[in-house]
Amino acid sequence: MAFLQLESVSQTYFSKHSAAVTLQDVSLTVNEGEFISFLGPSGCGKTTVLSIIAGLFPPTEGTVTLYNQPIYGPHPKVGYMLQQDYLFPWKTIQDNIFLGLKLRGMLNEERKSYTLSLLKEVGLHSVLNKYPGELSGGMRQRVAFVRTLSTNPKILLLDEPFSALDYQTKLKLENLVAGMLTDYQKTAILVTHDIGEAIAMSNRIVLFSKNPGRISRIFDVPESLTKLSPFEARQHPDYSGMFQNVWEEFERLEEQENT
């Protein structure tokens, strides 16, 4: 049974005088436990696909199913983490990490204990009574990650969650997130503009072209890299060859779009 299935997904935005096709005929199967990256130029529809999977709006055409059940709206088994952490500045860190549980009616002692253990695992057990404004950007994203995991989603949608961070913090957070997703046997889809990040974190890389957005090519990341942490994968000899392959395809797409 397919875990997540996109079949012939297209998206058109209509205005009073025109219609803009942003996605066309996107079909993809994601296996349980996989880490997939969406890569492509700005405007190719990567975030639109993520939003459709999250059930924020339906596709104009096609279907999205999770465990063979159509997604018609926000799904309890789908977690969504964005580039901005969207922590409430007037709430303590404890209140922020419990917010998803509260909204979904899951705020019981067992889930509280699980969520607090996650916060300890990301190294932030000492900041429970602090406010978001007292934390660094990397710490805030760790809090947002805990809040996303607290409801125990089966799949996490990660929309450029590391892009606003400095490089050192970004590398540390890549390692932390990838390790915890593996430990907790989660499936993940990452939207990124960073080829290196996609290679270091993923099992497969889905490369999108634009005008309209569609899947151009899917790269399988070699096992020599996927069995390593993201930081270790970046040091492996196979990393540079993979980077070159993806880069050349990326460049070819841009040349096509500019002719």
Coordinates of C-alpha atoms in Angstrom, one line a residue, residues 8 33 44 53 63 69 72 76 80 88 101 107 131 140 149 164 169 171 174 185 193 201-202 219 235-237 254:
S8 CA -1.9 14.0 -11.8
G33 CA 10.1 6.4 6.2
C44 CA 8.1 26.2 -9.8
I53 CA -0.4 17.7 0.7
T63 CA -5.8 13.6 -6.1
Q69 CA -7.5 7.9 1.9
Y72 CA -9.6 16.9 1.8
P76 CA -3.9 15.0 11.9
Y80 CA 4.0 21.4 8.7
F88 CA 3.6 33.3 19.8
L101 CA -1.8 19.5 21.3
L107 CA -3.3 17.9 25.7
Y131 CA 9.8 33.6 25.8
R140 CA 13.4 29.0 18.0
L149 CA 6.5 16.6 16.4
A164 CA 17.2 31.9 7.5
T169 CA 23.6 26.6 12.9
L171 CA 24.4 22.3 9.6
E174 CA 20.1 19.5 9.7
Q185 CA 10.6 6.6 11.9
H193 CA 16.8 25.8 -2.9
M201 CA 19.4 14.9 3.9
S202 CA 17.4 13.0 1.3
F219 CA 17.4 11.6 -8.4
Q235 CA 32.4 15.1 3.5
H236 CA 32.0 11.8 1.6
P237 CA 33.7 11.5 -1.9
E254 CA 17.4 27.3 -16.4

